[in-house]
XYZ file of C-alpha atoms in Angstrom:
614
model
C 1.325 -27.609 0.023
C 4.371 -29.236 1.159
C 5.981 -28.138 4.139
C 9.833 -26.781 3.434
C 12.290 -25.873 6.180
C 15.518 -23.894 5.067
C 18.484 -24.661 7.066
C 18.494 -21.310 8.936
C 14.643 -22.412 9.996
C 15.618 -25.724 11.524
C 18.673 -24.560 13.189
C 16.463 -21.243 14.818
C 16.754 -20.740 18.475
C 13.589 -19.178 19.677
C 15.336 -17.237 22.501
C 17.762 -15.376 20.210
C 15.631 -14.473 16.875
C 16.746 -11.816 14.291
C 18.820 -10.304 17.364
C 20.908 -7.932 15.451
C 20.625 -4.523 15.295
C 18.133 -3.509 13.191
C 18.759 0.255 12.379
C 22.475 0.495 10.315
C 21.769 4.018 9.477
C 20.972 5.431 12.807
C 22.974 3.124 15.476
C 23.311 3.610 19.169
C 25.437 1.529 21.280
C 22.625 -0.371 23.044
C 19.096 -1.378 22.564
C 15.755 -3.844 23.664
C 15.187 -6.430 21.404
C 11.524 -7.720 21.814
C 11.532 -10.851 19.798
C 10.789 -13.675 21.214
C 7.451 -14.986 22.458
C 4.506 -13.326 22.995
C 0.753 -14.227 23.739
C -1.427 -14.258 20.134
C -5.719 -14.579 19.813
C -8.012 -14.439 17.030
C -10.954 -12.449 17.438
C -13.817 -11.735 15.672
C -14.860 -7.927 16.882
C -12.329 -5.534 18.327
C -12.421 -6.518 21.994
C -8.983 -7.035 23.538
C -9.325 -10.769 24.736
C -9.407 -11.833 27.515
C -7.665 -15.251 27.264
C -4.986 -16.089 24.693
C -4.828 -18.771 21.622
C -1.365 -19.580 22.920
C 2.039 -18.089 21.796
C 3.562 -17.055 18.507
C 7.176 -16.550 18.034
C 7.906 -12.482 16.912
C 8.844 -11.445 14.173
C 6.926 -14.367 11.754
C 3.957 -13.394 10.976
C 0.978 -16.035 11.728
C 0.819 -17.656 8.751
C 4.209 -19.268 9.142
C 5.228 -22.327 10.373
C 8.505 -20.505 12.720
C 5.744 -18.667 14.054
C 4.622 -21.749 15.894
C 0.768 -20.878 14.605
C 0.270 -22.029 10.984
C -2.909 -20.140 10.624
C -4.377 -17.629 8.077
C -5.194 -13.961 9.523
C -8.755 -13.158 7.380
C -9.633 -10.152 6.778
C -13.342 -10.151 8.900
C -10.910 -11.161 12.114
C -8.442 -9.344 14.188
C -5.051 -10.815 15.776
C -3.954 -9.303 19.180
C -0.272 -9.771 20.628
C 0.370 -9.185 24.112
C 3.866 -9.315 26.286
C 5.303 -7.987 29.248
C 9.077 -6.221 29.621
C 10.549 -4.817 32.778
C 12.300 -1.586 33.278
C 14.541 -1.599 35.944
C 15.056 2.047 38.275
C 13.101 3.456 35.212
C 11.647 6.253 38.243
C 15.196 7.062 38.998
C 16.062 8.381 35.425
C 12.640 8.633 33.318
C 13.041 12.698 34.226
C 15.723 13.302 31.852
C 15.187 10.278 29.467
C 13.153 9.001 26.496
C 11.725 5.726 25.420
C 11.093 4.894 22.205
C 9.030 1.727 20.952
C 10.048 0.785 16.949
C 8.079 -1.767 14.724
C 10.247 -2.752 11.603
C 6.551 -3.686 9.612
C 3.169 -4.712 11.000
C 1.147 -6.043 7.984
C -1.668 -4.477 7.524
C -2.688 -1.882 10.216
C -2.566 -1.902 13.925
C -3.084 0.436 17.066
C -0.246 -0.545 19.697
C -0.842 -0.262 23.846
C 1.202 0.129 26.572
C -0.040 -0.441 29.648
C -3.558 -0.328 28.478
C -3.585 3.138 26.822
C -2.662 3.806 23.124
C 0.603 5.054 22.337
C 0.056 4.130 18.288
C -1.634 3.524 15.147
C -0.459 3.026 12.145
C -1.187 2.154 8.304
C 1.012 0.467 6.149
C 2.299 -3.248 6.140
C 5.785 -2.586 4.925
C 7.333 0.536 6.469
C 8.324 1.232 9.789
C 7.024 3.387 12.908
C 7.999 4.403 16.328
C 6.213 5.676 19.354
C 7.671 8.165 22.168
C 5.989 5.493 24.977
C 7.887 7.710 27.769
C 4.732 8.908 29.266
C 2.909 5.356 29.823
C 5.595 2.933 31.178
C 6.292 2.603 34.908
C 9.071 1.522 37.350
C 8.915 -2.522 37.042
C 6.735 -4.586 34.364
C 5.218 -3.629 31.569
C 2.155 -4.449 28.957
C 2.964 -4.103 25.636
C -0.295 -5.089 23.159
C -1.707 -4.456 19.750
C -4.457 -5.087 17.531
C -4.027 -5.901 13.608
C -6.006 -5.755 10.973
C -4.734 -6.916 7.388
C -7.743 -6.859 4.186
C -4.824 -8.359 2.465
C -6.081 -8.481 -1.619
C -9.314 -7.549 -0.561
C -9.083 -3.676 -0.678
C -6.428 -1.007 -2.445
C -3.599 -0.983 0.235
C 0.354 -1.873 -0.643
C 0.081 -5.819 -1.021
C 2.573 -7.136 -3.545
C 2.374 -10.887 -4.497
C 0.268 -11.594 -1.092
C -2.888 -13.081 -1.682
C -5.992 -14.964 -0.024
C -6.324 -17.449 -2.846
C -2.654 -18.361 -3.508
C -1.555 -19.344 -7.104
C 0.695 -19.112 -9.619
C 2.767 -16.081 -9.856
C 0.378 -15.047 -6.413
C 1.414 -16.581 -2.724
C 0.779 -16.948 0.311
C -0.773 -13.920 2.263
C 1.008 -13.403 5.582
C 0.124 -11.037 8.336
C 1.146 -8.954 11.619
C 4.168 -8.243 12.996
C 6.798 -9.344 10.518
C 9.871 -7.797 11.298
C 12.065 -6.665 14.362
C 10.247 -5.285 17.277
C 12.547 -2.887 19.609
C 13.391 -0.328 21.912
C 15.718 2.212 22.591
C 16.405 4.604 26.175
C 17.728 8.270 24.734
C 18.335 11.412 26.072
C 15.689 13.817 26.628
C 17.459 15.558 23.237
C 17.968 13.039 20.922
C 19.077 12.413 17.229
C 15.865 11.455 15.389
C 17.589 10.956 11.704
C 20.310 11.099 9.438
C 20.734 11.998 6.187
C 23.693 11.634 4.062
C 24.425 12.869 0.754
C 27.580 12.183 -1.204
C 28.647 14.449 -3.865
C 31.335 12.369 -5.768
C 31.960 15.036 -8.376
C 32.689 17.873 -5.673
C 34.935 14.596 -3.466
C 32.206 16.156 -0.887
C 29.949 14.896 1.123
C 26.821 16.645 2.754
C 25.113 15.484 5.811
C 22.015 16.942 7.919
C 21.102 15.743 11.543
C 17.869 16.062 12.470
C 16.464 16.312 16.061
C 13.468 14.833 17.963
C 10.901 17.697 18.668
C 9.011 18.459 21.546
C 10.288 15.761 23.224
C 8.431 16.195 26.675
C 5.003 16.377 24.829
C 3.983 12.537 25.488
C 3.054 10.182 22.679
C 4.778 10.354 19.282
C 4.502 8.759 16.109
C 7.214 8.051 13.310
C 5.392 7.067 9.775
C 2.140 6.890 8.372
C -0.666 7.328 11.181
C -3.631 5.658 9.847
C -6.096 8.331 8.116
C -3.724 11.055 7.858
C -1.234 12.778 5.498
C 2.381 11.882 5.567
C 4.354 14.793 6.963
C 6.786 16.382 4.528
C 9.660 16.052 6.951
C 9.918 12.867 9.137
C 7.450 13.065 11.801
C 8.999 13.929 15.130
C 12.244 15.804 13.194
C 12.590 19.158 14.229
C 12.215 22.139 11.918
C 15.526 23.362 10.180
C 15.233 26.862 12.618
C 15.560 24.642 15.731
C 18.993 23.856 16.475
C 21.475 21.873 18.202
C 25.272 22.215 18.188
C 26.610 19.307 16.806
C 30.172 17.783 16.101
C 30.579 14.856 13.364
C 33.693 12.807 12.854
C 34.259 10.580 9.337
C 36.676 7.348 9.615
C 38.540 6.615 6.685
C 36.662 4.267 4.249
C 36.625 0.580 4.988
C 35.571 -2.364 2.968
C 33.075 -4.464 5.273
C 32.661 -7.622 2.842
C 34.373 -10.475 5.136
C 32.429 -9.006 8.195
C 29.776 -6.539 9.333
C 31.141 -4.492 12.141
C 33.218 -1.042 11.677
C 35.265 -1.791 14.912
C 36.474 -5.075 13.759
C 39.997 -5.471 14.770
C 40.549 -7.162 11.027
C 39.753 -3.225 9.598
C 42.760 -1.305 9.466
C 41.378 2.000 8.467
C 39.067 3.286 11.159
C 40.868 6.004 12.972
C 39.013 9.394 11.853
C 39.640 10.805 8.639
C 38.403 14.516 9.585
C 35.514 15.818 11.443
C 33.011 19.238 11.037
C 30.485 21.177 13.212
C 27.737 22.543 13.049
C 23.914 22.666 14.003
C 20.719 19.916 13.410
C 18.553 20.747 10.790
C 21.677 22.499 8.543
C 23.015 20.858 5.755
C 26.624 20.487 6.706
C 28.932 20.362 3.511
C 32.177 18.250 4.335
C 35.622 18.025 2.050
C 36.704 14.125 1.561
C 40.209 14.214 1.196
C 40.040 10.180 0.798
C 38.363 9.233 -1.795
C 37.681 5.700 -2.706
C 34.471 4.882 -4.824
C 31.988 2.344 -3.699
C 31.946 -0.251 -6.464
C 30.571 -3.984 -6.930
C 34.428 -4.941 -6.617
C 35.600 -2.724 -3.887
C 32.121 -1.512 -2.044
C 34.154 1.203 0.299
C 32.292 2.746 3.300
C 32.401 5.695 5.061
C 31.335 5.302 8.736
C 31.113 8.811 10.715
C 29.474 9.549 14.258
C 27.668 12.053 15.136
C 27.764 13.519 18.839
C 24.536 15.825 19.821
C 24.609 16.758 23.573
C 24.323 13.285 25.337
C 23.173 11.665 22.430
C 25.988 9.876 19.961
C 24.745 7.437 16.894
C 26.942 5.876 13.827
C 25.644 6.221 10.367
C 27.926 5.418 7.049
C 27.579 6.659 3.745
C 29.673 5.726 0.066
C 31.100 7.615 -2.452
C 29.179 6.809 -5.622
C 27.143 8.008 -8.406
C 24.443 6.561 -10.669
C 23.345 7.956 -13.607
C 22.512 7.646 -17.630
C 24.793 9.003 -20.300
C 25.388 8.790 -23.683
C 28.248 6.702 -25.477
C 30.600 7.415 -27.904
C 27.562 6.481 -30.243
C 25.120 8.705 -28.831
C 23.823 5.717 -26.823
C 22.112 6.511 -23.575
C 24.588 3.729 -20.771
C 23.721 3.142 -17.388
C 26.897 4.295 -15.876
C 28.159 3.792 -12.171
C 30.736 6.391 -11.014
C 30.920 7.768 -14.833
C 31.666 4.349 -15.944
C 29.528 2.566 -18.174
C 28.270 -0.568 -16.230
C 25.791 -3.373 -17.557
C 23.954 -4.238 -14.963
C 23.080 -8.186 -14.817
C 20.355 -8.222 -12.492
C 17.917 -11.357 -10.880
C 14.509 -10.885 -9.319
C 14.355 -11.284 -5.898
C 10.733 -11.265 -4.312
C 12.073 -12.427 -0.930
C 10.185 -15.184 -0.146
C 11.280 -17.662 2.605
C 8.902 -21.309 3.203
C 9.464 -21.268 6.847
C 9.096 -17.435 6.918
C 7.379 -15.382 4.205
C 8.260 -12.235 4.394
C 10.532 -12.862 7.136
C 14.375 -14.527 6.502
C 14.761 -17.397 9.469
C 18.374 -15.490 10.443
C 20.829 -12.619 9.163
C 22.579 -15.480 7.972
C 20.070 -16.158 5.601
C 19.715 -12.842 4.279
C 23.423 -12.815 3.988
C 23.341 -15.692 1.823
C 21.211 -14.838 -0.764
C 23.200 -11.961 -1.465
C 26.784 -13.689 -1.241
C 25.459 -16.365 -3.689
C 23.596 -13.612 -6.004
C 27.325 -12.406 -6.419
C 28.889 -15.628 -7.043
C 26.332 -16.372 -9.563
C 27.720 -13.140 -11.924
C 24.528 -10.916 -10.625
C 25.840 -7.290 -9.571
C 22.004 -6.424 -9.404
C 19.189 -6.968 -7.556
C 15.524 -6.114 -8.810
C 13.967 -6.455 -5.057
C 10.214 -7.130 -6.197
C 7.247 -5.340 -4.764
C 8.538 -6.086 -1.145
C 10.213 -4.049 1.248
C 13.113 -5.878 3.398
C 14.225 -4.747 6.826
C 17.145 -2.126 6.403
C 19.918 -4.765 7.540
C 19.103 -6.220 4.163
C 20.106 -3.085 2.379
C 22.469 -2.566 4.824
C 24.493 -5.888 3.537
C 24.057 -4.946 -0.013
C 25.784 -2.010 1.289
C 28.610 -3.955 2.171
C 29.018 -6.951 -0.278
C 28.183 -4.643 -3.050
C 25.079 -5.274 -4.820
C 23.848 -3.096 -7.112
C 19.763 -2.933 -6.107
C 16.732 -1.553 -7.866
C 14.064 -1.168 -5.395
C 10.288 -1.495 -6.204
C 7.197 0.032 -4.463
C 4.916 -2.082 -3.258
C 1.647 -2.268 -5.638
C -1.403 -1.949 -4.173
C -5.072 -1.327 -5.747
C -8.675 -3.201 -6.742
C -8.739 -6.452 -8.267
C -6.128 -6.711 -11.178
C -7.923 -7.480 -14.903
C -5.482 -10.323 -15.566
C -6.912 -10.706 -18.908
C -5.577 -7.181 -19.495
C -2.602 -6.195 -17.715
C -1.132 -9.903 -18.062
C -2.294 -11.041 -21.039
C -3.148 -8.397 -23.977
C -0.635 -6.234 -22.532
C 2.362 -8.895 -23.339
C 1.493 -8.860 -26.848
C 0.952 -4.858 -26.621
C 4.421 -4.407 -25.306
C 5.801 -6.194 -28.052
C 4.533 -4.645 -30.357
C 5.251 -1.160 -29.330
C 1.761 -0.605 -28.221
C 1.047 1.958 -25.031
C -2.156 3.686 -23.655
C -2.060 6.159 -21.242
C -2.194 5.440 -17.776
C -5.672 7.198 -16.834
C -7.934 4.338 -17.491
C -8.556 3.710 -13.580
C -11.458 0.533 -14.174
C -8.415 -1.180 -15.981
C -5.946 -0.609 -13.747
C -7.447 -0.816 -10.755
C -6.866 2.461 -9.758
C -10.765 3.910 -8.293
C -10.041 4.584 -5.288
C -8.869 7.941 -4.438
C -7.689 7.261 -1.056
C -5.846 4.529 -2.885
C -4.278 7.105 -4.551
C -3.097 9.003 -2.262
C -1.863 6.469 0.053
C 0.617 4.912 -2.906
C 1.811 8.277 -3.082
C 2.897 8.939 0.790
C 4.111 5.401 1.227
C 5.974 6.159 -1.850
C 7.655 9.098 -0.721
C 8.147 7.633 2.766
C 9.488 4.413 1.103
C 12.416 6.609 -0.469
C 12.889 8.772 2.515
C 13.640 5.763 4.623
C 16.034 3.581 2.277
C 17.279 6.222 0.252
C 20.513 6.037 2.516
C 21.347 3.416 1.561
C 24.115 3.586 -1.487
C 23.526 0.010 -2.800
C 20.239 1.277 -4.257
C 20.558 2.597 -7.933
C 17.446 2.728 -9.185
C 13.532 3.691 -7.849
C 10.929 1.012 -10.173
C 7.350 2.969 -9.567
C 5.357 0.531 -11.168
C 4.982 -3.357 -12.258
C 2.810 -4.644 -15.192
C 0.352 -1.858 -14.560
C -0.742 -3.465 -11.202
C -2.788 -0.165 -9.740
C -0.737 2.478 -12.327
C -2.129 6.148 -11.995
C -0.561 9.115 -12.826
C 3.030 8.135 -13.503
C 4.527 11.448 -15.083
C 3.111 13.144 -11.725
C 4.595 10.583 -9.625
C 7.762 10.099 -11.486
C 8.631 13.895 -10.649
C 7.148 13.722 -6.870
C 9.923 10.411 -6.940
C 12.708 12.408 -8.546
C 12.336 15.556 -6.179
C 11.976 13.043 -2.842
C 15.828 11.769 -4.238
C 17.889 13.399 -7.231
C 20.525 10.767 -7.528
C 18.474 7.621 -8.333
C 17.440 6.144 -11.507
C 13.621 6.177 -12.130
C 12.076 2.999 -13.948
C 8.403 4.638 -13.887
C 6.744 1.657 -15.507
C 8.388 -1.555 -15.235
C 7.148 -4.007 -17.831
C 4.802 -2.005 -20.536
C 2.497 1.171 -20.307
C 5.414 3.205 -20.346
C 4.273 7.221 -20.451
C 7.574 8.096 -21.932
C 9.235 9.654 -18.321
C 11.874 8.386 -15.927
C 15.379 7.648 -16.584
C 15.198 3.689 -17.990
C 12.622 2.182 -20.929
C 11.588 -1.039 -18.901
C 10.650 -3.981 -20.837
C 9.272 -7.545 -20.047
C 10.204 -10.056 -21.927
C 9.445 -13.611 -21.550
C 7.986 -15.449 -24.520
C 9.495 -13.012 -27.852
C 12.427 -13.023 -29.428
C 14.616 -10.407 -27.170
C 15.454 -7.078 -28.806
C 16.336 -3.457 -27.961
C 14.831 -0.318 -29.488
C 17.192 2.378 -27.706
C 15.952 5.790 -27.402
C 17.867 9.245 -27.444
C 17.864 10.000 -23.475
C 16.903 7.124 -21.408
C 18.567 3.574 -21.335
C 17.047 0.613 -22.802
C 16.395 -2.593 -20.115
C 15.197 -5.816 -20.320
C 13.541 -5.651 -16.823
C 12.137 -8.941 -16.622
C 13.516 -12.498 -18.951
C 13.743 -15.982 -18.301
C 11.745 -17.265 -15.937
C 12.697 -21.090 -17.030
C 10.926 -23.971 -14.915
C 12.295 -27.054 -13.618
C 11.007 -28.923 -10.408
C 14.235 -30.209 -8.281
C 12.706 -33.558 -6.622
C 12.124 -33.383 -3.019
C 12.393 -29.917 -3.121
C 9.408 -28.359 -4.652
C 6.386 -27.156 -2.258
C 3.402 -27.801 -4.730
C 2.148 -30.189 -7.006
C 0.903 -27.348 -9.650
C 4.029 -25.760 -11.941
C 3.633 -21.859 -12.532
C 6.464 -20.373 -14.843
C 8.017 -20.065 -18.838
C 9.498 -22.784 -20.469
C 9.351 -26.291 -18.867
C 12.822 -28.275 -18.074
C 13.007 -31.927 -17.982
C 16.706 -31.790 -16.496
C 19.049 -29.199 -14.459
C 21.012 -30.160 -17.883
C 17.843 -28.292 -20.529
C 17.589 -25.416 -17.945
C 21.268 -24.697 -17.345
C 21.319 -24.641 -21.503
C 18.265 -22.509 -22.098
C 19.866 -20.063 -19.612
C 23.359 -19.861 -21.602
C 21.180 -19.498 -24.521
C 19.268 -16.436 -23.167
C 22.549 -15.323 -21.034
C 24.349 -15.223 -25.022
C 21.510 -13.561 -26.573
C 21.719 -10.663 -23.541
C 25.349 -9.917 -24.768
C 24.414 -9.807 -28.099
C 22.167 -6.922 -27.522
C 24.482 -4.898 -25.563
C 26.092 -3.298 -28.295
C 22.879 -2.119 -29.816
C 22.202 -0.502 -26.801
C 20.744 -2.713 -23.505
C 21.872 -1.388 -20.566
C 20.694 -3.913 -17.962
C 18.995 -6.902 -18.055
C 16.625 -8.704 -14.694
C 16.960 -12.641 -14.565
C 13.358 -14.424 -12.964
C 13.989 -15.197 -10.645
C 16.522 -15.930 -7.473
C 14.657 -18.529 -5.852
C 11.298 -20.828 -6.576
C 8.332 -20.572 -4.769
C 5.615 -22.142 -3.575
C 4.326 -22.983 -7.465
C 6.584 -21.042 -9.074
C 9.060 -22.902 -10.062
C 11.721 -20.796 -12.157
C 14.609 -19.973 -9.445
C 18.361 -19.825 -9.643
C 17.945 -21.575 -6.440
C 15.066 -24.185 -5.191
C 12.895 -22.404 -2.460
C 14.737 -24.214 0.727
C 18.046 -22.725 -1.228
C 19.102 -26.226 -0.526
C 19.841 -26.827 -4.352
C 21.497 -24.335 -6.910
C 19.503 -25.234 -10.226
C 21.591 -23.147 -12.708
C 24.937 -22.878 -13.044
């Protein structure tokens, strides 16, 4: 495979990677960063090692060339990381002070030291977890270490398109750490979350502060602990009967689109717009007497900080609503603020070739979603991937509309089935039910169970973010099981979102959207009485842009000779989308925003050097 660099990934500077803050929703005013370089080996039995391969550039994950390694994690080996950081007169204030060690995503599972002794383990390649490491630092330097272990397509954990044996609509599997490693100093009291609901109806908005418990008890975890049951509240969050006085103050709303930062001195509107009181763990219910509805035209903000004690953090929230309702024909609409809206969505699986899973720069990530805009998207299907939350964070922002997917996991996938008879079963109107677990690769109980914490935990975490309007359960049947059940766990976890419970055929009838694949039928709409009709995935035209193409092998639908043939054959499709709006389509996802590796059908070549379609 070709070697492809975007611009972002020649221009990186190793000593200043990914240095932004990497927490929008919960935002102090200072923080560690602990990207960089640290020490990497390959072993073959879980023995720390006692020399090192050499170093690998955090956060890109081994398998990438800005990682400085270039080699495949398997899953019979284990990779250990190792680096030092110094705390400075840490003896003089570690009495009345906390320290708190965050991983963005380790891919697949890890146990983390610090100084030798564990302060973490964890399960889950694409969600997030922190450690209380207060107890096992010291005055001066410091070890920081960890162990992974990814099994990757071999076994039933969250994988998405990663695999061993890349191919086709498959790539490249990637490994450990793979987004922003960090640390924070807080008060012996500190705010441990945020949560934010707007109620536009009600111009209200209703927020709950949660803090850290027992915070003098040592070692503490944040996500899913390896062999154990996600907590129904977020681990470490006090219990609502615990409280702390608290004070919160709401700016006026902004629009953030030509820069990223409240306290710009281009926003005009950031004095305080009123404030309320109150205690953590109670819902506090708070009158908006400006009220200014976050669009995909005018995406206003509402930044507030909260003030616990010694602690202070900055979280935002919009005034918005998504929801389904019926036309003056009876016609169930995907509506945005009451407002019918047809949402034109692409497929993004966010892929980088100098990265993976990892964009080279903010930049980057910005740039996707600036041209995604340009392009007449105001959605974004993000595809069985989870991004770090300053991706969200800019969809926020710019305004992009985004329908986030869990990340499938499961056995071995029966291609022949939930590929190939299952395209002509969709379009024919054929279903089955969903408790066939040899077929869809669904055995494994503690399979189960684990798609259905990270699940919850997956909305729990991003479901601050306002840019997301829709929940998509599951893909193509890729490790479905029990979808009704976990359609209503997804509903109760978050009220406000859209649910697409089966993306692509095997729909049980539940969840708010009928979600149909389309890519080799003539396109047509069958709208039902309560939920809206989408084309969820279309297009997926090829065309190889010379010089920038990875592969020699061509994965996709529809061969172009010429930029000319695909720009056509997209009009074409584009024209018969409108034509199907009045008989009821509500939204419609585009495959896909950029090519890669063989997969050759982007908007955009893989290096986004070259726009394709226009």
């Amino acid at each position: 495979m070709k070697q492809l660099y975007t611009r972002w990934g020649r221009d990186l500077d190793p000593q200043n990677v990914l240095m932004e803050y990497p927490r929008p929703l919960l935002k102090r005013g200072s923080y560690i960063n602990l990207n960089g370089y640290w020490d990497y080996a390959f072993t073959k039995e879980f023995n720390k090692p006692e020399q090192y391969d050499g170093q690998i550039l955090v956060p890109f994950s081994p398998e990438t060339v800005l990682s400085g390694v270039s080699r495949q994690l398997k899953p019979d080996e284990y990779l250990w990381y190792r680096r030092t950081f110094t705390l400075e007169k840490w003896d003089e204030r570690k009495d009345d002070r906390r320290l708190i060690l965050h991983f963005g995503a380790v891919d697949q599972a890890c146990v983390v030291y610090v100084n030798g002794q564990k302060a973490a383990r964890h399960t889950g390649g694409y969600l997030p977890f922190t450690a209380d490491i207060t107890a096992l630092v010291c005055d001066g330097e410091n070890e920081l270490s960890l162990a992974v272990k990814d099994l990757s397509d071999t076994s039933y954990h969250a994988r998405g398109k990663q695999r061993l044996e890349r191919g086709g609509m498959f790539y490249t599997a990637q490994s450990g750490i793979w987004q922003t490693v960090w640390m924070e100093e807080v008060p012996e009291k500190y705010i441990a979350n945020i949560e934010a609901v707007a109620d536009l109806e009600r111009s209200a908005v209703r927020i709950r502060v949660s803090a850290a418990k027992n915070p003098g008890s040592g070692v503490s975890v944040n996500g899913q602990a390896a062999h154990t049951g996600a907590p129904s509240d977020e681990e470490g969050a006090e219990s609502s009967q615990a409280g702390h006085p608290i004070t919160i103050q709401i700016r006026h709303p902004g629009l953030y689109t030509d820069n990223d930062s409240p306290e710009s001195k281009n926003q005009p509107n950031t004095q305080q717009m009123c404030s309320a009181s109150g205690i953590t763990g109670d819902w506090i219910e708070i009158p908006i007497p400006d009220i200014r509805p976050w669009t995909c035209e005018n995406p206003y903000l509402y930044f507030f900080t909260v003030t616990m004690g010694e602690d202070r953090a900055e979280s935002y929230f919009a005034m918005r609503k998504f929801s389904v309702e019926k036309d003056e024909d009876g016609i169930p609409r995907i509506c945005l603020n009451g407002k019918v809206q047809f949402q034109n969505g692409v497929l993004d699986q966010g892929y980088w070739p100098d990265g993976l899973y990892t964009a080279p720069s903010d930049e980057a990530m910005i740039f996707d979603i600036t041209e995604m805009k340009k392009s007449g998207f105001n959605m974004v299907r993000k595809h069985i991937k989870i991004e770090p939350q300053r991706w969200y964070w800019h969809c926020d922002r710019l305004g992009l509309v985004v329908w986030q997917d869990m990340v499938n996991g499961g056995g071995a996938y029966k291609y022949w089935f939930v590929t190939y008879l299952a395209t002509v079963m969709s379009w024919r109107g054929i279903t089955m039910k969903d408790d066939h677990p040899w077929l869809l690769a669904r055995r494994d109980r503690a399979g189960r169970a684990e798609f259905a914490r990270e699940m919850k935990e997956t909305i729990r975490i991003l479901k601050g973010h306002p840019s997301i309007g829709t929940w998509v359960i599951f893909n193509e049947g890729w490790g479905q099981f029990q979808t009704e059940a976990l359609t209503r766990i997804a509903k109760e976890e978050d009220p406000s979102r859209l649910i697409d419970a089966a993306s692509g055929w095997f729909d049980q009838g539940g969840g708010d959207l009928q979600s149909v694949h389309n890519y080799f039928f003539k396109l047509k709409v069958r709208p039902e009485k309560e939920r809206a009709a989408v084309l969820s995935e279309i297009g997926g035209h090829t065309y190889r842009e010379p010089g920038h193409s990875a592969c020699e092998e061509l994965y996709g639908y529809g061969a172009c000779k010429d930029k000319e043939i695909l720009g056509k054959a997209y009009r074409e499709l584009t024209d018969k989308v409108r034509a199907l709006i009045p008989q009821g389509l509500c939204a419609s996802v585009y495959t896909q925003w950029t090519d890669i590796e063989e997969e050759i059908n982007g908007v955009y070549t893989w290096d986004r050097e070259v726009r394709k379609i226009f």
